[in-house]
Coordinates of C-alpha atoms (C1' of nucleotides) and ligand atoms in Angstrom, one line a residue:
Chain A
X1 CA 108.0 143.0 58.2
X2 CA 105.5 141.1 60.3
X3 CA 105.8 137.4 61.2
X4 CA 103.3 134.9 62.7
X5 CA 103.7 133.7 66.2
X6 CA 104.7 130.3 64.8
X7 CA 107.3 131.8 62.4
X8 CA 108.8 133.8 65.3
X9 CA 109.1 130.8 67.5
X10 CA 110.9 128.9 64.9
X11 CA 113.3 131.8 64.2
X12 CA 114.1 132.3 67.8
X13 CA 114.8 128.7 68.5
X14 CA 117.0 128.3 65.4
X15 CA 118.9 131.3 66.8
X16 CA 119.4 129.6 70.2
X17 CA 120.5 126.4 68.7
X18 CA 123.0 128.2 66.6
X19 CA 124.7 129.4 69.8
X20 CA 125.9 125.8 70.2
X21 CA 126.6 124.8 66.6
X22 CA 126.6 127.0 63.6
X23 CA 124.6 124.6 61.4
X24 CA 121.2 123.4 62.8
X25 CA 119.5 120.1 62.0
X26 CA 115.8 119.3 61.6
X27 CA 115.4 116.9 64.6
X28 CA 117.1 119.1 67.2
X29 CA 114.8 122.0 66.2
X30 CA 111.7 119.7 66.3
X31 CA 112.8 118.6 69.7
X32 CA 113.3 122.2 70.9
X33 CA 109.9 123.2 69.6
X34 CA 108.1 120.1 70.9
X35 CA 106.9 119.3 67.4
X36 CA 107.5 116.8 64.6
X37 CA 110.3 116.8 62.0
X38 CA 107.8 116.9 59.2
X39 CA 106.3 120.2 60.5
X40 CA 109.8 121.6 60.8
X41 CA 110.6 120.8 57.2
X42 CA 107.4 122.6 56.1
X43 CA 108.3 125.7 58.0
X44 CA 112.0 125.7 56.8
X45 CA 110.8 125.9 53.3
X46 CA 108.6 128.9 54.1
X47 CA 111.4 130.7 56.0
X48 CA 113.8 130.1 53.1
X49 CA 111.2 131.6 50.7
X50 CA 111.2 134.7 52.9
X51 CA 115.0 134.9 52.8
X52 CA 115.3 134.4 56.6
X53 CA 117.2 131.1 56.3
X54 CA 120.1 129.5 54.4
X55 CA 118.8 126.0 53.9
X56 CA 120.0 123.0 51.9
X57 CA 117.9 119.9 51.8
X58 CA 119.2 117.1 53.9
X59 CA 122.3 119.2 54.9
X60 CA 121.1 121.5 57.6
X61 CA 120.3 125.2 57.9
X62 CA 121.2 128.5 59.6
X63 CA 119.7 132.0 59.8
X64 CA 120.5 134.5 57.1
X65 CA 121.7 138.0 58.0
X66 CA 118.1 139.1 57.8
X67 CA 116.9 136.1 59.8
X68 CA 119.5 136.8 62.5
X69 CA 118.3 140.4 62.8
X70 CA 114.7 139.2 63.3
X71 CA 115.8 136.7 65.9
X72 CA 117.8 139.2 67.9
X73 CA 114.7 141.4 68.0
X74 CA 112.6 138.6 69.4
X75 CA 115.2 137.8 72.0
X76 CA 115.3 141.5 72.9
X77 CA 111.6 141.6 73.5
X78 CA 111.6 138.3 75.5
X79 CA 114.4 139.5 77.8
X80 CA 113.0 143.0 78.3
X81 CA 109.6 141.5 79.4
X82 CA 111.4 139.0 81.7
X83 CA 113.2 141.9 83.3
X84 CA 109.9 143.8 83.6
X85 CA 108.1 140.9 85.2
X86 CA 110.8 140.4 87.9
X87 CA 111.8 144.0 88.7
X88 CA 108.4 145.7 88.4
X89 CA 105.7 143.0 89.0
X90 CA 107.7 141.1 91.5
X91 CA 107.7 137.7 89.9
X92 CA 110.3 135.1 90.9
X93 CA 113.0 134.6 88.2
X94 CA 112.0 131.0 87.6
X95 CA 108.3 132.0 86.8
X96 CA 108.8 134.5 84.0
X97 CA 109.9 132.5 81.0
X98 CA 106.5 131.1 80.0
X99 CA 104.8 134.5 80.2
X100 CA 107.6 136.2 78.3
X101 CA 107.1 133.5 75.7
X102 CA 103.7 135.1 74.9
X103 CA 104.6 138.8 75.4
X104 CA 107.6 138.5 73.1
X105 CA 105.2 138.3 70.1
X106 CA 103.6 141.7 70.7
X107 CA 105.9 143.4 68.3
X108 CA 105.1 147.1 68.3
X109 CA 108.4 148.9 67.9
X110 CA 107.3 151.9 69.9
X111 CA 106.1 149.7 72.8
X112 CA 109.5 148.0 73.1
X113 CA 111.5 151.2 72.8
X114 CA 109.4 152.8 75.6
X115 CA 109.5 149.7 77.7
X116 CA 113.3 149.7 77.4
X117 CA 113.4 153.3 78.5
X118 CA 111.0 152.7 81.4
X119 CA 113.3 149.9 82.6
X120 CA 116.4 152.2 82.3
X121 CA 118.0 150.2 79.5
X122 CA 118.9 147.0 81.5
X123 CA 122.0 145.1 80.2
X124 CA 120.9 141.6 81.3
X125 CA 117.7 139.7 82.0
X126 CA 116.8 138.0 85.3
X127 CA 118.8 134.9 84.2
X128 CA 121.9 137.0 83.5
X129 CA 121.5 136.8 79.7
X130 CA 122.4 139.9 77.7
X131 CA 119.6 142.1 76.3
X132 CA 120.2 143.3 72.7
X133 CA 119.7 147.0 72.2
X134 CA 117.5 148.7 69.7
X135 CA 120.1 148.3 67.0
X136 CA 120.6 144.6 67.7
X137 CA 123.9 145.1 69.5
X138 CA 124.4 142.5 72.2
X139 CA 126.4 143.6 75.3
X140 CA 129.3 141.4 76.1
X141 CA 129.1 140.1 79.6
X142 CA 132.6 138.9 80.8
X143 CA 132.0 135.7 82.8
X144 CA 133.5 132.4 83.7
X145 CA 132.0 129.1 84.8
X146 CA 132.6 128.3 88.5
X147 CA 134.0 125.0 87.3
X148 CA 137.0 127.1 86.2
X149 CA 137.3 129.6 89.1
X150 CA 140.4 129.6 91.3
X151 CA 139.9 128.2 94.7
X152 CA 139.2 130.5 97.7
X153 CA 137.9 133.2 95.4
X154 CA 134.8 135.2 96.2
X155 CA 132.6 135.8 93.1
X156 CA 129.2 137.1 92.1
X157 CA 126.8 134.9 90.1
X158 CA 126.1 136.5 86.7
X159 CA 124.1 133.9 84.7
X160 CA 123.0 130.4 84.4
X161 CA 123.4 128.4 81.2
X162 CA 120.8 125.7 81.6
X163 CA 117.5 127.4 82.6
X164 CA 115.2 124.3 82.8
X165 CA 112.7 124.2 85.6
X166 CA 114.7 121.3 87.1
X167 CA 117.9 123.5 87.2
X168 CA 116.1 126.5 88.6
X169 CA 114.5 124.3 91.3
X170 CA 118.0 123.1 92.3
X171 CA 119.5 126.6 92.3
X172 CA 116.7 127.8 94.6
X173 CA 117.5 124.9 96.9
X174 CA 121.1 126.0 97.1
X175 CA 119.9 129.6 97.6
X176 CA 121.8 130.6 94.4
X177 CA 120.4 133.6 92.4
X178 CA 121.8 136.1 89.9
X179 CA 123.8 138.5 92.1
X180 CA 124.4 136.0 94.8
X181 CA 127.9 136.0 96.4
X182 CA 129.7 132.7 96.4
X183 CA 133.1 131.5 97.8
X184 CA 134.8 128.6 96.1
X185 CA 136.2 126.5 99.0
X186 CA 137.7 123.4 97.4
X187 CA 137.5 121.0 94.5
X188 CA 137.3 117.2 94.9
X189 CA 139.2 115.2 92.3
X190 CA 137.1 112.0 92.6
X191 CA 134.0 113.4 90.9
X192 CA 135.2 117.0 90.3
X193 CA 132.5 118.3 92.7
X194 CA 133.1 121.6 94.3
X195 CA 132.5 122.9 97.8
X196 CA 131.1 126.4 97.9
X197 CA 129.8 128.8 100.5
X198 CA 126.6 130.6 99.4
X199 CA 126.2 134.0 101.1
X200 CA 125.8 133.3 104.9
X201 CA 124.6 129.7 104.4
X202 CA 126.6 126.7 105.5
X203 CA 129.0 125.4 102.9
X204 CA 127.7 122.8 100.5
X205 CA 128.8 120.7 97.6
X206 CA 127.7 121.0 94.0
X207 CA 128.3 118.5 91.3
X208 CA 130.4 119.1 88.2
X209 CA 127.4 119.4 85.8
X210 CA 125.8 122.0 88.0
X211 CA 129.1 123.9 88.4
X212 CA 129.6 124.1 84.6
X213 CA 126.2 125.9 84.3
X214 CA 126.8 128.6 86.8
X215 CA 128.7 131.6 85.5
X216 CA 130.2 134.4 87.6
X217 CA 131.5 137.9 86.8
X218 CA 135.0 138.2 85.6
X219 CA 136.6 141.6 85.3
Chain B
X1 CA 89.5 127.6 80.1
X2 CA 91.7 128.9 77.3
X3 CA 90.3 130.6 74.2
X4 CA 92.0 131.5 70.9
X5 CA 92.7 135.1 70.0
X6 CA 90.0 134.9 67.5
X7 CA 87.4 133.6 69.9
X8 CA 88.4 136.2 72.5
X9 CA 88.0 139.0 69.9
X10 CA 84.5 137.8 69.0
X11 CA 83.5 137.5 72.7
X12 CA 84.8 141.0 73.6
X13 CA 83.0 142.6 70.7
X14 CA 79.7 140.9 71.4
X15 CA 80.1 142.2 74.9
X16 CA 80.6 145.8 73.7
X17 CA 77.7 145.6 71.2
X18 CA 75.5 144.4 74.1
X19 CA 76.1 147.6 75.9
X20 CA 73.9 149.3 73.3
X21 CA 71.3 146.6 72.7
X22 CA 70.8 143.4 74.6
X23 CA 70.4 141.2 71.5
X24 CA 73.2 141.4 68.9
X25 CA 72.8 140.7 65.2
X26 CA 75.3 139.1 62.7
X27 CA 75.9 142.0 60.5
X28 CA 76.8 144.5 63.2
X29 CA 79.3 142.1 64.7
X30 CA 80.7 141.4 61.3
X31 CA 81.1 145.1 60.8
X32 CA 82.7 145.6 64.2
X33 CA 85.2 142.8 63.6
X34 CA 85.9 143.9 60.0
X35 CA 85.0 140.5 58.7
X36 CA 82.2 138.8 56.7
X37 CA 78.7 137.7 58.0
X38 CA 79.4 134.1 57.0
X39 CA 82.6 134.0 59.1
X40 CA 80.6 135.4 62.1
X41 CA 77.9 132.6 61.7
X42 CA 80.6 130.0 61.8
X43 CA 82.1 131.4 65.0
X44 CA 78.7 131.8 66.6
X45 CA 78.1 128.1 66.2
X46 CA 81.4 127.4 67.9
X47 CA 80.8 129.8 70.8
X48 CA 77.4 128.3 71.3
X49 CA 78.9 124.8 71.4
X50 CA 81.2 126.1 74.2
X51 CA 78.2 127.5 76.1
X52 CA 79.4 131.0 75.8
X53 CA 76.5 132.2 73.8
X54 CA 72.7 132.1 73.7
X55 CA 72.0 131.9 70.0
X56 CA 68.9 131.3 67.9
X57 CA 69.3 131.0 64.1
X58 CA 68.1 134.1 62.3
X59 CA 67.0 135.7 65.5
X60 CA 70.2 137.1 67.1
X61 CA 72.4 136.2 70.1
X62 CA 73.7 137.4 73.4
X63 CA 76.5 136.2 75.8
X64 CA 75.6 133.5 78.3
X65 CA 76.5 134.1 82.0
X66 CA 79.7 132.1 81.3
X67 CA 80.4 134.1 78.2
X68 CA 79.9 137.4 80.0
X69 CA 82.5 136.4 82.7
X70 CA 85.0 135.6 80.0
X71 CA 84.3 139.0 78.2
X72 CA 84.7 141.0 81.4
X73 CA 88.0 139.4 82.0
X74 CA 89.2 140.3 78.5
X75 CA 88.0 143.9 79.0
X76 CA 89.8 143.9 82.4
X77 CA 93.1 142.9 80.7
X78 CA 92.7 145.4 77.9
X79 CA 92.0 148.4 80.2
X80 CA 94.8 147.5 82.7
X81 CA 97.3 147.4 79.8
X82 CA 96.0 150.7 78.4
X83 CA 96.5 152.2 81.9
X84 CA 100.0 150.8 82.1
X85 CA 100.9 152.1 78.6
X86 CA 99.8 155.6 79.5
X87 CA 100.9 156.0 83.1
X88 CA 104.1 153.9 83.0
X89 CA 105.4 154.0 79.5
X90 CA 104.3 157.5 78.6
X91 CA 102.1 156.7 75.6
X92 CA 99.4 159.3 74.5
X93 CA 95.9 158.1 75.3
X94 CA 95.0 157.9 71.6
X95 CA 97.9 155.5 70.8
X96 CA 97.3 152.7 73.3
X97 CA 94.2 150.9 72.0
X98 CA 95.9 149.0 69.1
X99 CA 98.7 147.7 71.4
X100 CA 96.3 146.7 74.2
X101 CA 94.4 144.9 71.5
X102 CA 97.3 142.4 71.4
X103 CA 98.3 142.5 75.0
X104 CA 94.8 141.6 76.2
X105 CA 95.2 138.1 74.8
X106 CA 98.2 137.2 77.1
X107 CA 96.0 135.6 79.7
X108 CA 98.1 134.5 82.6
X109 CA 96.0 135.1 85.7
X110 CA 99.0 135.8 87.9
X111 CA 100.3 138.3 85.4
X112 CA 97.1 140.3 85.4
X113 CA 96.8 140.2 89.2
X114 CA 100.3 141.4 89.7
X115 CA 99.9 144.1 87.0
X116 CA 96.8 145.4 88.7
X117 CA 98.7 145.5 92.0
X118 CA 101.7 147.3 90.4
X119 CA 99.3 149.9 89.0
X120 CA 97.6 150.4 92.4
X121 CA 94.2 149.0 91.3
X122 CA 93.1 151.8 89.0
X123 CA 89.4 152.3 88.7
X124 CA 89.3 153.6 85.1
X125 CA 91.4 153.3 82.0
X126 CA 92.9 156.3 80.1
X127 CA 89.6 156.8 78.2
X128 CA 87.6 157.0 81.5
X129 CA 86.2 153.5 81.1
X130 CA 85.8 151.4 84.3
X131 CA 88.3 148.6 84.9
X132 CA 86.6 145.4 86.2
X133 CA 88.3 143.9 89.3
X134 CA 89.5 140.4 89.7
X135 CA 86.1 139.1 90.6
X136 CA 84.5 140.8 87.5
X137 CA 82.9 143.6 89.5
X138 CA 82.8 146.8 87.4
X139 CA 83.0 150.1 89.3
X140 CA 80.2 152.5 88.7
X141 CA 81.4 155.8 87.4
X142 CA 78.8 158.6 87.9
X143 CA 78.8 160.7 84.9
X144 CA 76.8 162.9 82.5
X145 CA 77.1 163.9 78.9
X146 CA 78.0 167.6 78.5
X147 CA 75.0 167.9 76.2
X148 CA 73.0 167.7 79.4
X149 CA 75.1 169.8 81.8
X150 CA 73.7 173.0 83.2
X151 CA 75.1 176.2 81.7
X152 CA 77.9 178.1 83.5
X153 CA 79.0 175.0 85.3
X154 CA 82.6 173.9 85.7
X155 CA 83.2 170.2 85.2
X156 CA 85.9 167.6 84.8
X157 CA 86.0 165.3 81.7
X158 CA 85.7 161.7 82.9
X159 CA 85.3 159.7 79.7
X160 CA 84.6 159.7 76.0
X161 CA 82.0 157.4 74.5
X162 CA 83.2 157.3 70.8
X163 CA 86.9 156.4 70.8
X164 CA 87.5 156.3 67.1
X165 CA 90.8 157.8 65.9
X166 CA 88.7 160.5 64.2
X167 CA 87.1 161.5 67.5
X168 CA 90.4 161.4 69.4
X169 CA 92.0 163.6 66.8
X170 CA 89.2 166.1 67.2
X171 CA 89.5 166.0 71.0
X172 CA 93.2 166.6 70.9
X173 CA 92.5 169.6 68.6
X174 CA 90.2 171.0 71.3
X175 CA 92.8 170.2 74.0
X176 CA 90.2 167.9 75.7
X177 CA 91.6 165.0 77.7
X178 CA 90.4 162.8 80.6
X179 CA 90.7 165.1 83.6
X180 CA 90.5 168.3 81.7
X181 CA 88.5 171.1 83.3
X182 CA 85.7 172.5 81.1
X183 CA 83.2 175.4 81.6
X184 CA 79.9 175.2 79.8
X185 CA 79.3 178.8 78.6
X186 CA 76.1 178.6 76.5
X187 CA 74.0 176.5 74.3
X188 CA 72.9 177.6 70.7
X189 CA 69.4 176.4 69.9
X190 CA 69.8 176.5 66.1
X191 CA 72.1 173.4 65.9
X192 CA 72.3 172.6 69.6
X193 CA 76.0 173.4 69.5
X194 CA 77.7 174.4 72.8
X195 CA 80.3 177.0 73.6
X196 CA 82.8 175.7 76.1
X197 CA 86.0 177.0 77.7
X198 CA 88.7 174.3 77.9
X199 CA 91.2 175.0 80.7
X200 CA 93.0 178.3 79.9
X201 CA 92.3 178.2 76.1
X202 CA 90.0 180.6 74.4
X203 CA 86.3 179.6 74.3
X204 CA 85.3 177.4 71.4
X205 CA 82.1 175.8 70.0
X206 CA 81.5 172.0 69.8
X207 CA 78.7 170.4 67.8
X208 CA 75.9 168.4 69.3
X209 CA 77.3 165.0 68.2
X210 CA 80.6 165.7 69.8
X211 CA 79.0 167.0 73.0
X212 CA 76.9 163.8 73.4
X213 CA 80.1 161.8 73.4
X214 CA 81.9 163.7 76.1
X215 CA 81.1 162.7 79.7
X216 CA 82.0 164.5 82.9
X217 CA 82.0 163.6 86.6
X218 CA 78.8 164.0 88.5
X219 CA 78.7 163.6 92.2
Chain C
dA1 C1' 48.8 139.4 50.6
dT2 C1' 52.4 139.4 47.3
dT3 C1' 56.5 140.9 46.0
dA4 C1' 61.0 143.0 46.7
dA5 C1' 64.9 143.9 49.6
dA6 C1' 67.8 143.0 53.3
dT7 C1' 69.7 139.7 56.5
dT8 C1' 71.5 135.4 57.8
dT9 C1' 72.9 130.8 57.0
dT10 C1' 74.8 127.0 54.2
dA11 C1' 77.9 125.0 50.8
dG12 C1' 82.1 124.7 49.1
dT13 C1' 87.2 126.7 48.8
dC14 C1' 91.4 128.2 50.7
dA15 C1' 95.7 129.2 53.5
dA16 C1' 98.3 128.3 57.7
dA17 C1' 100.1 125.1 60.7
dT18 C1' 99.9 120.8 62.4
dC19 C1' 100.0 115.5 62.1
dT20 C1' 101.0 110.3 60.4
dA21 C1' 102.9 107.2 57.3
dA22 C1' 105.8 106.3 53.5
dA23 C1' 109.7 107.4 50.5
dA24 C1' 114.3 109.3 49.9
dA25 C1' 118.8 110.5 51.3
dA26 C1' 122.7 110.4 54.4
dT27 C1' 125.3 108.0 57.9
dA28 C1' 126.9 104.0 60.4
dT29 C1' 128.0 99.2 60.6
dA30 C1' 129.4 94.7 59.2
Chain D
dT1 C1' 131.4 97.8 49.6
dA2 C1' 127.0 96.3 50.7
dT3 C1' 123.6 96.6 54.1
dA4 C1' 121.2 98.4 58.1
dT5 C1' 120.0 102.4 60.8
dT6 C1' 119.0 107.1 61.4
dT7 C1' 117.6 111.4 59.6
dT8 C1' 115.0 114.1 56.6
dT9 C1' 111.6 115.0 53.2
dT10 C1' 107.3 114.2 50.7
dA11 C1' 102.5 112.9 50.3
dG12 C1' 98.2 113.1 52.1
dA13 C1' 94.9 114.3 55.9
dT14 C1' 93.1 117.4 59.6
dT15 C1' 91.9 121.7 62.2
dT16 C1' 91.0 126.6 62.6
dG17 C1' 89.4 130.7 60.8
dA18 C1' 88.6 133.1 56.9
dC19 C1' 86.3 133.8 52.1
dT20 C1' 82.7 133.9 47.9
dA21 C1' 78.5 132.6 46.0
dA22 C1' 74.1 130.7 46.5
dA23 C1' 70.1 129.4 49.3
dA24 C1' 67.0 130.2 53.1
dT25 C1' 64.7 133.2 56.1
dT26 C1' 63.0 137.5 57.8
dT27 C1' 61.6 142.3 57.2
dA28 C1' 59.9 146.1 54.4
dA29 C1' 57.2 147.9 50.6
dT30 C1' 53.8 147.9 47.3
Ligands
MN301 MN1 107.2 132.4 71.9
MN302 MN1 115.8 134.7 80.3
MN303 MN1 92.2 141.8 70.5
MN304 MN1 90.1 152.1 76.7

DNA sequence: ATTAAATTTTAGTCAAATCTAAAAAATATA
DNA sequence: TATATTTTTTAGATTTGACTAAAATTTAAT
């Protein structure tokens, strides 16, 4: 089944909001999509008609099994293109999201299958997020926030939860990337900030909110 | 300046029709776009407003200098993606057009520049058509229809004028591809058909209309 | 030069996706 | 519990791109 760009954007963003809370509400989706609540309500009715959504007026909504499958496919396309843009075209990891936002809607099955094969079936995108396979299975990446890592441990950055431009700008400033090696030096109880050593750079201190968003591999 | 997918499709198809005759008429564009003449007239007015078109009611229309630049950029994107799909993803040359039809509308300048570089600045797409460079310059490919080639000559197929699925199906049947070596054996005056030898396959006869559409390199 | 035929444009609808303003329902507060 | 606030939905309007049917114009044929 084929969906419009607009429908796909709604479906994908509902999917992302469901990662935080099972039931999604109108305003948070409107905010996510930079649109108005009234527009969201209109689209919700349409998606419910198409059996993509479980929706009860004034209560909230969540993707149906069918809607979830569609969402995972869009996420798959988005992340494969992001991986392509970084590893093949040489984009910086903080520049690829907007472009993938368009490419994800080119939904030829054969194209995505061949792209996946060309890229050698990557497990995660440039931000460390897992790439669903052709059957919709999502690889489990074992990871831990550095807010919770034992002191003096050396770890490898595997993903970043908040991927806003502001966060990516800060991470670039700290020279932190996916794959970067970090050492957790010490924790300061006053503000729960953490001193870390990034690769060969001088040690620096990151705040609690930043630390919570940086995840590292965990065997 | 950003244009809608619909606007871009109109612009590109006007460009292609202009390769055959300088002035384009409403019905032929409607036919090309599989739409109705009334819809075309509506869009013509809009494109004229945006200074992309020189248009006189009931007379016909052609792209303005500005419109031509936009068209060449769309053609560039289309052909680069086609080249990518065949050389990197392993698609057959007769399967890429429909996909490139979507990809051509993802119009991030940086993306296309990096894609071009990744592909090593190809001169022609998988159908032998020239790929405009970043400044809109179109490489001149010296070629000749095999309807006009001297007998007994060995030549290399460089492009195919008619790229309809029906034509591509026939060419596959004859084992003719871009880059294929052909020998022109003899011409038959009755119907102007031509006997050719394709690579190592047994000699076969192609009709005049087919021959006129197959072009070969010409130094 | 008339008339007939083909082409093109206009007029009026329609569907998708958006918006603002107002009404309805749910939630929070006194 | 009654009232105020917030959230969500409805009602009605707008824009884009498409359509059909009818009118206008051009081109072809008597
Ligand atoms: Mn998108
Ligand atoms: Mn990502
Ligand atoms: Mn197109
Ligand atoms: Mn082509």
